[in-house]
Amino acid sequence: MNEVSSNFVSVLREIASKWQTVWSSGKVYDAEPDPKRPKFFLTAAFPYPNSPPHLGHARTYGTADVYARYMRMKGYNVLFPLGFHFTGTPIITMADDIARGDRELIDIFKSIYDIPPDKISMLADPLFMANYFKDEIKAALTEMGMSLDWRREFTTIDPEFSSFITWQFKKLSERGFVVKDTHPVGWCPVHNLPVGMHDTKGDVEPEIGEFTLIYFETDSGILPAATLRPETVLGVVCIWINPSEKYVSVEMDGKKFIMAEKAAQKLAFQVDDLRIVDKVDHSKLLELKAKNPLTNMFVPVIQAEFVDPLMGTGVVMSVPAHAPFDYFYIKKKGLKVTPIKVIDVPGEQVPLAVKLVDQHPPKGKEELEKLTEEVYKTEFHRGKMSPDVLQLAAPQHREELSKLVGASVKEAREMLTSFLIRKGQGRRIYEMMNRPVYCRCGNETVVKLLKDQWFLDYGNEKWKELSRELLAQMRLLPEEVRKDFQYSIEWLEKRACARTRGLGTPLPWDKRWIIESLSDSTIYMAYYTFVKTMRDAGIRATQLTPEVWDYLLLGEGDVKQVSQRSAIPEDVLSKMRNEFLYWYPLDSRHSGKDLIPNHLSFFIFNHAAIFPRELWPKQIVVNGFVLYEGKKMSKSLRNILSLRRAIRTYGADTVRLTVLGGAEIGTDSNFTDSDAKSVLEQLRWLYEFSRSITGSETVDVPERWLMSKLQLAVGDVTTAMEQLRLREVMNTLVYKLRYYVEDYLDMVKAANRGPNEKILRQFIETWIKMLFPLAPHISQEIWSSLGHRTLLDTEKWPVMESSLVDVESELSVEYIHSLIDDIKSIMNVVGGRAEEASIYVAERDKGELLRKVILELKQGKGFGELMKEMRPHDRESANLLRRVIEQASQMKVELREKVLAINLDELSVISKFSSYIAMKTGLKAVKAYEASMMKVHGVKKDSLPMKPAIMLLTKG
Ligand SMILES: Nc1ncnc2c1ncn2[C@@H]1O[C@H](COP(=O)(O)OP(=O)(O)OP(=O)(O)O)[C@@H](O)[C@H]1O
């Protein structure tokens, strides 16, 4: 960073610290109910204090902060609180890593987060770690200028919060949404515990799917082919096994099987009686013939490197007619087998997998996967089981399978799976569909069939229906994420909700279990609304009986009796209830998109389960990630840039603008040094410029143009803000408005006069009001340096003043800019040697012709129709009309509208801006004439309205 920039960073840091002190000592962000004002309650997902914050956090929390500041300026009474999530494995695993002396982590703590070496060993204590990083996060978010009401901060191990969660779980249980059951879950084989998204590296929710095992008998035992497409079993041509993996014989369900050793070890978590008996000689396997249980035909066993020993059983059935992978490898290996088609797709003669692989020979795994998806989708949606399947089926099965002919893929899949299970020729198993998913301890997770455990039953149809209803009435930003939520609501099933490890609240009816982190964080936003009053009144957890929570959150019971029984004063109870009712429902929930399939969906489910419809949340905002080294910046992936360090390096406002303006809301972004430096430079310019405004009182085209541009920017920025399209907001506020000011200064300089001080001041003031939510410190500093005593938080968000939108000045300047571009292009051609330009503008009646043509085009008339209707008298006017129509057709809509509104006096505009044109082009003189003067000057050129003829004169 050069000296000027680094000096300016020091200025920014001083400014930030000054205003942060003002905000905190003035309690500016402490929010209290005020029935006279509309309220806006927003929250961002509370952080795990298992590390200091990184730049990814700046995006999620920063977006919420921008929104909070914007809504305050729109006149809302805004509550924006933040608590800390101490629950569960993320903290305990990180503390364990320190205790084990994990060098990489210790190094990150020291060299990236600047944690003093003497503190590091103390972080091995989970509670010390949580509290230490809680303070770090608070400090970083304060340094970033977050407008949080810190009085409402809490942790999820506060006894009062635990009481709240206990109540929530009892309610869910009463409503039938907590069940004891046996169900597949993601599982860490080392911790011996279920794993949800917050327990995994990179926050991946394990996705569990169902495979069908189909038993192909051989002389040495059953080869259980694992498939997602049992409907294709009649088309099997061989069995694939992996030549470089170990295979074992296994006893399971009273039968003898052969499968990959790794698969067997994994399957043992689902099948209790699975026992590995012996190793199987690989070469023997290849000699086996496997009997298809439906056709009774024998197929060979063939080796294939692509078989994954950890997916299913490591035994795969090959169906080349319907699986591009199978067809591709059969071709590649030169095997003489004919694909057997069992699904017909209307209009397709050749089996789809064969056709696609032959037509688009895939270059690698990725392309094969794409083709596979295409085949699966097409066959699933349009395919019907072929009549040939009856001939393929063994005679004894034909009658029972007769319904298969003409069935859809979905129907056939179910029919065949239950047929195979009924006949003892198959079973279901579960598989981790998005494997590998790693536990935070580093081990790969597996699927376990968890017995007699506590689950939140997100598969309950009644619960799903309520959640669908809630989602349907919710605003989502960006709207495109709705389908992800819909998918998640449909897909969610029973979810293990307790662990035996980590901090948190015990399960009320079985205290050996701790409610896990994604289950105790679903409706905690309600807790913020009254926690401060509760604390101020000195209420103890023991007083917070279920009856108290019923009153506070559901309005049930008589407050007098509740007060008597709990010994909580009646006025305190009423106040807490009123606070809850004032702030709830939640107006906006913010998070990165990693939380869509889990936390944010659970948030929907649990609100729908607990609260009446009028208290359901109104909006979710989901932002993209800040990436680092191509992946989501994540504590658990350890690919991080420290937020506090970035603030020290570039200043808080620079970091906010760079992180938030890096991409539109739903898209991922990167933080780069060059982007941050570019933003820094813009802020420096704005800061210095705002301190140097002086000038005249003249108001002419440039002033009207500048004000007009400002109004349009107010309109655009406001629309973008409503959608939190912060990239667009940033581009306008950081780059575009500066360009307007500089252009304006050039215009007045060329006119040999000073700028209009009042207008410039007005421009800057409106500008920084809009900049304030994104860059609060510098905006507030400039505001006060302009002599204002107020805080920008209390200023109104600017409203576009349509009366100041000046079409004539807009059109004039646009016309001049395009003329400058044309002159420059011609100068390029002549090698820049020109010294003077003569501009010949079309007569004004031609301008009228252009306007008439635009009007007709607007009414949908075409070229031929216009030529016919406007009947030009002679060839010359026909020629002119043709060119004007062409010109009008090529104009952008906005320009057409301006031309329609104003018949520009081109001659006078050029005369007014001739010095400006000269300044921008480097010419010595610019002269303007009516087109009729071309004859006099002997110029053989044409001019059209808004497209004057340009003659450049060169010397020498
Ligand atoms: N790289 C990122 N970009 C944008 N938002 C992020 C990023 N990382 C985390 N967040 C958001 O910050 C909030 C808190 O996240 P959390 O504390 O789980 O951080 P994390 O880095 O994802 O941690 P971990 O890897 O330990 O899960 C969540 O809303 C999450 O979506």
Short mmCIF file of N, CA and C in Angstrom, two decimals, residues 744-882:
data_model
loop_
_atom_site.label_atom_id
_atom_site.label_comp_id
_atom_site.label_asym_id
_atom_site.label_seq_id
_atom_site.Cartn_x
_atom_site.Cartn_y
_atom_site.Cartn_z
N TYR A 744 -18.91 16.90 -13.91
CA TYR A 744 -19.49 18.23 -13.68
C TYR A 744 -18.37 19.26 -13.49
N LEU A 745 -17.38 18.89 -12.71
CA LEU A 745 -16.28 19.84 -12.46
C LEU A 745 -15.56 20.17 -13.76
N ASP A 746 -15.42 19.19 -14.64
CA ASP A 746 -14.81 19.46 -15.95
C ASP A 746 -15.67 20.41 -16.77
N MET A 747 -17.00 20.21 -16.67
CA MET A 747 -17.89 21.07 -17.46
C MET A 747 -17.75 22.54 -17.02
N VAL A 748 -17.73 22.74 -15.71
CA VAL A 748 -17.66 24.13 -15.26
C VAL A 748 -16.26 24.71 -15.47
N LYS A 749 -15.29 23.85 -15.34
CA LYS A 749 -13.91 24.33 -15.58
C LYS A 749 -13.78 24.77 -17.04
N ALA A 750 -14.33 23.96 -17.94
CA ALA A 750 -14.25 24.31 -19.36
C ALA A 750 -15.00 25.61 -19.63
N ALA A 751 -16.06 25.83 -18.86
CA ALA A 751 -16.83 27.07 -19.04
C ALA A 751 -16.16 28.23 -18.31
N ASN A 752 -15.02 27.93 -17.76
CA ASN A 752 -14.23 28.97 -17.10
C ASN A 752 -14.96 29.61 -15.92
N ARG A 753 -15.59 28.78 -15.14
CA ARG A 753 -16.25 29.30 -13.96
C ARG A 753 -16.16 28.25 -12.84
N GLY A 754 -16.51 28.68 -11.62
CA GLY A 754 -16.45 27.76 -10.49
C GLY A 754 -17.71 26.92 -10.40
N PRO A 755 -17.69 25.81 -9.63
CA PRO A 755 -18.89 24.99 -9.45
C PRO A 755 -19.87 25.68 -8.51
N ASN A 756 -21.09 25.20 -8.54
CA ASN A 756 -22.10 25.75 -7.65
C ASN A 756 -21.99 25.07 -6.29
N GLU A 757 -21.61 25.85 -5.30
CA GLU A 757 -21.30 25.29 -3.98
C GLU A 757 -22.53 24.63 -3.35
N LYS A 758 -23.65 25.34 -3.45
CA LYS A 758 -24.85 24.83 -2.79
C LYS A 758 -25.26 23.47 -3.39
N ILE A 759 -25.19 23.45 -4.71
CA ILE A 759 -25.60 22.21 -5.38
C ILE A 759 -24.64 21.07 -5.07
N LEU A 760 -23.38 21.37 -5.08
CA LEU A 760 -22.40 20.32 -4.77
C LEU A 760 -22.60 19.79 -3.35
N ARG A 761 -22.89 20.69 -2.47
CA ARG A 761 -23.09 20.31 -1.08
C ARG A 761 -24.33 19.42 -0.95
N GLN A 762 -25.37 19.86 -1.64
CA GLN A 762 -26.60 19.07 -1.63
C GLN A 762 -26.33 17.66 -2.18
N PHE A 763 -25.55 17.64 -3.26
CA PHE A 763 -25.19 16.37 -3.90
C PHE A 763 -24.46 15.46 -2.90
N ILE A 764 -23.44 16.02 -2.25
CA ILE A 764 -22.63 15.22 -1.32
C ILE A 764 -23.49 14.76 -0.14
N GLU A 765 -24.35 15.64 0.34
CA GLU A 765 -25.16 15.26 1.51
C GLU A 765 -26.09 14.09 1.20
N THR A 766 -26.73 14.18 0.04
CA THR A 766 -27.64 13.08 -0.34
C THR A 766 -26.83 11.81 -0.57
N TRP A 767 -25.70 11.99 -1.17
CA TRP A 767 -24.81 10.86 -1.46
C TRP A 767 -24.42 10.14 -0.16
N ILE A 768 -23.94 10.89 0.82
CA ILE A 768 -23.45 10.21 2.02
C ILE A 768 -24.59 9.65 2.86
N LYS A 769 -25.78 10.24 2.72
CA LYS A 769 -26.92 9.62 3.42
C LYS A 769 -27.12 8.20 2.87
N MET A 770 -27.00 8.08 1.56
CA MET A 770 -27.19 6.75 0.96
C MET A 770 -26.01 5.83 1.25
N LEU A 771 -24.85 6.44 1.42
CA LEU A 771 -23.65 5.63 1.67
C LEU A 771 -23.60 5.13 3.12
N PHE A 772 -24.31 5.86 3.97
CA PHE A 772 -24.21 5.59 5.42
C PHE A 772 -24.43 4.13 5.80
N PRO A 773 -25.50 3.44 5.31
CA PRO A 773 -25.66 2.05 5.74
C PRO A 773 -24.45 1.18 5.40
N LEU A 774 -23.81 1.44 4.28
CA LEU A 774 -22.66 0.62 3.89
C LEU A 774 -21.37 1.06 4.55
N ALA A 775 -21.16 2.37 4.62
CA ALA A 775 -19.91 2.89 5.18
C ALA A 775 -20.27 3.93 6.24
N PRO A 776 -20.70 3.47 7.42
CA PRO A 776 -21.28 4.41 8.37
C PRO A 776 -20.30 5.42 8.95
N HIS A 777 -19.04 5.00 9.16
CA HIS A 777 -18.13 5.90 9.88
C HIS A 777 -17.76 7.12 9.05
N ILE A 778 -17.30 6.86 7.83
CA ILE A 778 -16.85 8.00 7.01
C ILE A 778 -18.03 8.88 6.63
N SER A 779 -19.19 8.27 6.42
CA SER A 779 -20.36 9.06 6.06
C SER A 779 -20.71 10.01 7.20
N GLN A 780 -20.71 9.45 8.42
CA GLN A 780 -21.04 10.29 9.58
C GLN A 780 -19.99 11.40 9.75
N GLU A 781 -18.75 11.07 9.50
CA GLU A 781 -17.67 12.07 9.64
C GLU A 781 -17.88 13.21 8.65
N ILE A 782 -18.18 12.87 7.41
CA ILE A 782 -18.35 13.91 6.39
C ILE A 782 -19.59 14.75 6.75
N TRP A 783 -20.64 14.05 7.16
CA TRP A 783 -21.87 14.75 7.53
C TRP A 783 -21.58 15.79 8.62
N SER A 784 -20.82 15.40 9.62
CA SER A 784 -20.59 16.38 10.68
C SER A 784 -19.58 17.43 10.23
N SER A 785 -18.65 17.07 9.36
CA SER A 785 -17.71 18.10 8.89
C SER A 785 -18.41 19.11 8.00
N LEU A 786 -19.60 18.74 7.49
CA LEU A 786 -20.36 19.71 6.70
C LEU A 786 -21.22 20.60 7.62
N GLY A 787 -21.01 20.41 8.91
CA GLY A 787 -21.66 21.32 9.87
C GLY A 787 -22.92 20.78 10.51
N HIS A 788 -23.21 19.51 10.28
CA HIS A 788 -24.43 18.96 10.89
C HIS A 788 -24.16 18.40 12.28
N ARG A 789 -25.13 18.57 13.15
CA ARG A 789 -24.93 18.08 14.52
C ARG A 789 -25.66 16.75 14.74
N THR A 790 -26.49 16.39 13.79
CA THR A 790 -27.29 15.16 13.97
C THR A 790 -26.49 13.91 13.61
N LEU A 791 -27.02 12.78 14.07
CA LEU A 791 -26.46 11.50 13.62
C LEU A 791 -27.22 11.09 12.37
N LEU A 792 -26.51 10.49 11.45
CA LEU A 792 -27.18 10.07 10.21
C LEU A 792 -28.25 9.02 10.47
N ASP A 793 -28.11 8.30 11.58
CA ASP A 793 -29.13 7.30 11.93
C ASP A 793 -30.52 7.93 12.04
N THR A 794 -30.53 9.19 12.42
CA THR A 794 -31.84 9.84 12.63
C THR A 794 -32.27 10.63 11.40
N GLU A 795 -31.44 10.67 10.39
CA GLU A 795 -31.82 11.38 9.15
C GLU A 795 -32.72 10.49 8.30
N LYS A 796 -33.54 11.11 7.50
CA LYS A 796 -34.44 10.33 6.63
C LYS A 796 -33.69 9.87 5.38
N TRP A 797 -33.99 8.69 4.94
CA TRP A 797 -33.43 8.19 3.67
C TRP A 797 -33.92 9.09 2.54
N PRO A 798 -33.04 9.51 1.63
CA PRO A 798 -33.46 10.44 0.57
C PRO A 798 -34.59 9.88 -0.31
N VAL A 799 -35.44 10.81 -0.74
CA VAL A 799 -36.52 10.41 -1.63
C VAL A 799 -36.25 11.07 -2.97
N MET A 800 -36.47 10.35 -4.03
CA MET A 800 -36.20 10.91 -5.36
C MET A 800 -37.17 12.06 -5.64
N GLU A 801 -36.60 13.21 -6.01
CA GLU A 801 -37.48 14.35 -6.34
C GLU A 801 -37.62 14.41 -7.85
N SER A 802 -38.79 13.97 -8.31
CA SER A 802 -38.98 13.85 -9.77
C SER A 802 -38.88 15.21 -10.44
N SER A 803 -39.26 16.28 -9.71
CA SER A 803 -39.23 17.61 -10.35
C SER A 803 -37.80 18.01 -10.71
N LEU A 804 -36.82 17.38 -10.08
CA LEU A 804 -35.42 17.75 -10.39
C LEU A 804 -34.82 16.87 -11.50
N VAL A 805 -35.61 15.92 -11.96
CA VAL A 805 -35.11 15.12 -13.09
C VAL A 805 -35.30 15.98 -14.33
N ASP A 806 -34.20 16.38 -14.94
CA ASP A 806 -34.24 17.38 -16.01
C ASP A 806 -33.85 16.71 -17.33
N VAL A 807 -34.89 16.39 -18.09
CA VAL A 807 -34.65 15.61 -19.31
C VAL A 807 -33.80 16.40 -20.30
N GLU A 808 -34.03 17.70 -20.38
CA GLU A 808 -33.29 18.48 -21.37
C GLU A 808 -31.79 18.48 -21.06
N SER A 809 -31.44 18.68 -19.81
CA SER A 809 -30.00 18.69 -19.52
C SER A 809 -29.41 17.27 -19.66
N GLU A 810 -30.20 16.28 -19.29
CA GLU A 810 -29.73 14.89 -19.46
C GLU A 810 -29.44 14.62 -20.94
N LEU A 811 -30.43 15.03 -21.79
CA LEU A 811 -30.27 14.76 -23.22
C LEU A 811 -29.09 15.56 -23.78
N SER A 812 -28.96 16.80 -23.33
CA SER A 812 -27.86 17.64 -23.83
C SER A 812 -26.51 16.99 -23.53
N VAL A 813 -26.34 16.56 -22.27
CA VAL A 813 -25.02 16.02 -21.89
C VAL A 813 -24.78 14.67 -22.57
N GLU A 814 -25.85 13.88 -22.68
CA GLU A 814 -25.69 12.60 -23.35
C GLU A 814 -25.26 12.84 -24.81
N TYR A 815 -25.89 13.84 -25.42
CA TYR A 815 -25.58 14.21 -26.80
C TYR A 815 -24.11 14.64 -26.92
N ILE A 816 -23.68 15.43 -25.98
CA ILE A 816 -22.29 15.91 -26.01
C ILE A 816 -21.31 14.75 -25.80
N HIS A 817 -21.66 13.86 -24.86
CA HIS A 817 -20.77 12.71 -24.62
C HIS A 817 -20.64 11.85 -25.86
N SER A 818 -21.79 11.66 -26.54
CA SER A 818 -21.70 10.79 -27.72
C SER A 818 -20.93 11.50 -28.84
N LEU A 819 -21.07 12.82 -28.92
CA LEU A 819 -20.30 13.59 -29.91
C LEU A 819 -18.79 13.47 -29.62
N ILE A 820 -18.46 13.57 -28.33
CA ILE A 820 -17.04 13.45 -27.95
C ILE A 820 -16.50 12.07 -28.36
N ASP A 821 -17.31 11.04 -28.11
CA ASP A 821 -16.87 9.68 -28.50
C ASP A 821 -16.65 9.61 -30.01
N ASP A 822 -17.59 10.18 -30.78
CA ASP A 822 -17.45 10.14 -32.25
C ASP A 822 -16.19 10.88 -32.69
N ILE A 823 -15.96 12.05 -32.10
CA ILE A 823 -14.77 12.82 -32.48
C ILE A 823 -13.50 12.01 -32.18
N LYS A 824 -13.51 11.38 -31.00
CA LYS A 824 -12.31 10.61 -30.61
C LYS A 824 -12.08 9.45 -31.58
N SER A 825 -13.18 8.81 -31.98
CA SER A 825 -13.00 7.68 -32.92
C SER A 825 -12.38 8.18 -34.22
N ILE A 826 -12.91 9.32 -34.71
CA ILE A 826 -12.34 9.84 -35.98
C ILE A 826 -10.87 10.23 -35.77
N MET A 827 -10.61 10.83 -34.60
CA MET A 827 -9.21 11.24 -34.33
C MET A 827 -8.29 10.03 -34.32
N ASN A 828 -8.79 8.93 -33.81
CA ASN A 828 -7.99 7.70 -33.81
C ASN A 828 -7.62 7.30 -35.22
N VAL A 829 -8.63 7.44 -36.11
CA VAL A 829 -8.39 7.06 -37.50
C VAL A 829 -7.33 7.97 -38.13
N VAL A 830 -7.43 9.27 -37.82
CA VAL A 830 -6.46 10.20 -38.45
C VAL A 830 -5.19 10.34 -37.62
N GLY A 831 -5.04 9.48 -36.66
CA GLY A 831 -3.79 9.46 -35.89
C GLY A 831 -3.67 10.60 -34.91
N GLY A 832 -4.79 11.17 -34.50
CA GLY A 832 -4.79 12.17 -33.42
C GLY A 832 -4.15 13.48 -33.80
N ARG A 833 -4.01 13.74 -35.13
CA ARG A 833 -3.31 14.97 -35.51
C ARG A 833 -4.23 16.17 -35.64
N ALA A 834 -5.54 16.00 -35.40
CA ALA A 834 -6.49 17.09 -35.63
C ALA A 834 -6.33 18.19 -34.60
N GLU A 835 -6.68 19.41 -35.04
CA GLU A 835 -6.58 20.54 -34.11
C GLU A 835 -7.90 21.21 -33.90
N GLU A 836 -8.78 21.05 -34.90
CA GLU A 836 -10.03 21.79 -34.83
C GLU A 836 -11.16 20.91 -35.37
N ALA A 837 -12.36 21.12 -34.84
CA ALA A 837 -13.50 20.37 -35.40
C ALA A 837 -14.60 21.32 -35.80
N SER A 838 -15.19 21.05 -36.96
CA SER A 838 -16.41 21.78 -37.35
C SER A 838 -17.54 20.77 -37.31
N ILE A 839 -18.58 21.12 -36.57
CA ILE A 839 -19.69 20.19 -36.40
C ILE A 839 -20.90 20.78 -37.13
N TYR A 840 -21.51 19.98 -38.00
CA TYR A 840 -22.68 20.46 -38.76
C TYR A 840 -23.91 19.71 -38.28
N VAL A 841 -24.83 20.45 -37.67
CA VAL A 841 -26.00 19.78 -37.11
C VAL A 841 -27.17 19.83 -38.08
N ALA A 842 -28.00 18.81 -38.02
CA ALA A 842 -29.15 18.74 -38.92
C ALA A 842 -30.14 19.86 -38.58
N GLU A 843 -30.92 20.27 -39.59
CA GLU A 843 -31.91 21.31 -39.37
C GLU A 843 -32.94 20.81 -38.37
N ARG A 844 -33.60 21.73 -37.68
CA ARG A 844 -34.49 21.31 -36.59
C ARG A 844 -35.73 20.56 -37.11
N ASP A 845 -36.13 20.88 -38.38
CA ASP A 845 -37.31 20.15 -38.87
C ASP A 845 -36.99 18.66 -39.04
N LYS A 846 -35.72 18.36 -39.23
CA LYS A 846 -35.33 16.94 -39.30
C LYS A 846 -35.48 16.30 -37.91
N GLY A 847 -35.22 17.11 -36.88
CA GLY A 847 -35.42 16.64 -35.50
C GLY A 847 -36.88 16.27 -35.30
N GLU A 848 -37.76 17.08 -35.88
CA GLU A 848 -39.19 16.78 -35.75
C GLU A 848 -39.51 15.46 -36.44
N LEU A 849 -38.86 15.25 -37.60
CA LEU A 849 -39.09 14.00 -38.33
C LEU A 849 -38.67 12.80 -37.47
N LEU A 850 -37.53 12.94 -36.82
CA LEU A 850 -37.04 11.84 -35.97
C LEU A 850 -38.06 11.54 -34.86
N ARG A 851 -38.57 12.57 -34.25
CA ARG A 851 -39.54 12.39 -33.15
C ARG A 851 -40.81 11.69 -33.65
N LYS A 852 -41.23 12.10 -34.86
CA LYS A 852 -42.43 11.50 -35.43
C LYS A 852 -42.20 9.99 -35.66
N VAL A 853 -41.04 9.68 -36.19
CA VAL A 853 -40.71 8.28 -36.48
C VAL A 853 -40.67 7.46 -35.18
N ILE A 854 -40.05 8.05 -34.14
CA ILE A 854 -39.97 7.33 -32.86
C ILE A 854 -41.37 7.02 -32.34
N LEU A 855 -42.23 8.02 -32.45
CA LEU A 855 -43.61 7.83 -31.97
C LEU A 855 -44.30 6.68 -32.69
N GLU A 856 -44.10 6.65 -34.02
CA GLU A 856 -44.73 5.58 -34.82
C GLU A 856 -44.14 4.22 -34.45
N LEU A 857 -42.82 4.19 -34.29
CA LEU A 857 -42.18 2.92 -33.92
C LEU A 857 -42.71 2.43 -32.58
N LYS A 858 -42.91 3.37 -31.69
CA LYS A 858 -43.41 3.03 -30.35
C LYS A 858 -44.78 2.37 -30.44
N GLN A 859 -45.54 2.81 -31.48
CA GLN A 859 -46.87 2.21 -31.63
C GLN A 859 -46.80 0.86 -32.36
N GLY A 860 -45.60 0.42 -32.60
CA GLY A 860 -45.44 -0.93 -33.14
C GLY A 860 -45.38 -0.98 -34.66
N LYS A 861 -45.24 0.18 -35.29
CA LYS A 861 -45.19 0.14 -36.76
C LYS A 861 -43.81 -0.33 -37.24
N GLY A 862 -43.82 -0.98 -38.40
CA GLY A 862 -42.57 -1.49 -38.95
C GLY A 862 -42.05 -0.56 -40.05
N PHE A 863 -40.89 -0.90 -40.58
CA PHE A 863 -40.21 -0.07 -41.58
C PHE A 863 -41.10 0.19 -42.81
N GLY A 864 -41.63 -0.92 -43.40
CA GLY A 864 -42.41 -0.81 -44.63
C GLY A 864 -43.64 0.04 -44.41
N GLU A 865 -44.29 -0.22 -43.31
CA GLU A 865 -45.53 0.50 -42.99
C GLU A 865 -45.27 2.00 -42.87
N LEU A 866 -44.14 2.32 -42.23
CA LEU A 866 -43.79 3.73 -42.02
C LEU A 866 -43.49 4.43 -43.36
N MET A 867 -42.73 3.73 -44.20
CA MET A 867 -42.36 4.32 -45.50
C MET A 867 -43.63 4.60 -46.30
N LYS A 868 -44.58 3.67 -46.20
CA LYS A 868 -45.81 3.80 -46.96
C LYS A 868 -46.65 4.96 -46.42
N GLU A 869 -46.78 4.98 -45.14
CA GLU A 869 -47.65 5.94 -44.48
C GLU A 869 -47.14 7.38 -44.61
N MET A 870 -45.80 7.54 -44.51
CA MET A 870 -45.27 8.91 -44.48
C MET A 870 -44.99 9.45 -45.88
N ARG A 871 -45.21 8.65 -46.88
CA ARG A 871 -45.13 9.03 -48.31
C ARG A 871 -44.12 10.13 -48.63
N PRO A 872 -42.87 9.85 -48.67
CA PRO A 872 -41.90 10.89 -49.05
C PRO A 872 -42.11 11.32 -50.51
N HIS A 873 -41.95 12.64 -50.77
CA HIS A 873 -42.26 13.17 -52.12
C HIS A 873 -41.24 12.78 -53.16
N ASP A 874 -40.00 12.80 -52.80
CA ASP A 874 -38.98 12.54 -53.82
C ASP A 874 -37.92 11.57 -53.28
N ARG A 875 -36.95 11.30 -54.09
CA ARG A 875 -35.94 10.31 -53.70
C ARG A 875 -35.12 10.77 -52.49
N GLU A 876 -34.85 12.08 -52.51
CA GLU A 876 -34.02 12.62 -51.43
C GLU A 876 -34.72 12.46 -50.07
N SER A 877 -36.05 12.82 -50.06
CA SER A 877 -36.74 12.69 -48.75
C SER A 877 -36.97 11.22 -48.40
N ALA A 878 -37.12 10.35 -49.42
CA ALA A 878 -37.27 8.91 -49.12
C ALA A 878 -35.98 8.39 -48.48
N ASN A 879 -34.87 8.86 -49.03
CA ASN A 879 -33.57 8.45 -48.51
C ASN A 879 -33.38 8.91 -47.04
N LEU A 880 -33.76 10.16 -46.81
CA LEU A 880 -33.64 10.71 -45.45
C LEU A 880 -34.52 9.93 -44.48
N LEU A 881 -35.78 9.67 -44.93
CA LEU A 881 -36.71 8.95 -44.07
C LEU A 881 -36.14 7.55 -43.72
N ARG A 882 -35.62 6.88 -44.72
CA ARG A 882 -35.07 5.55 -44.48
C ARG A 882 -33.96 5.60 -43.41
#
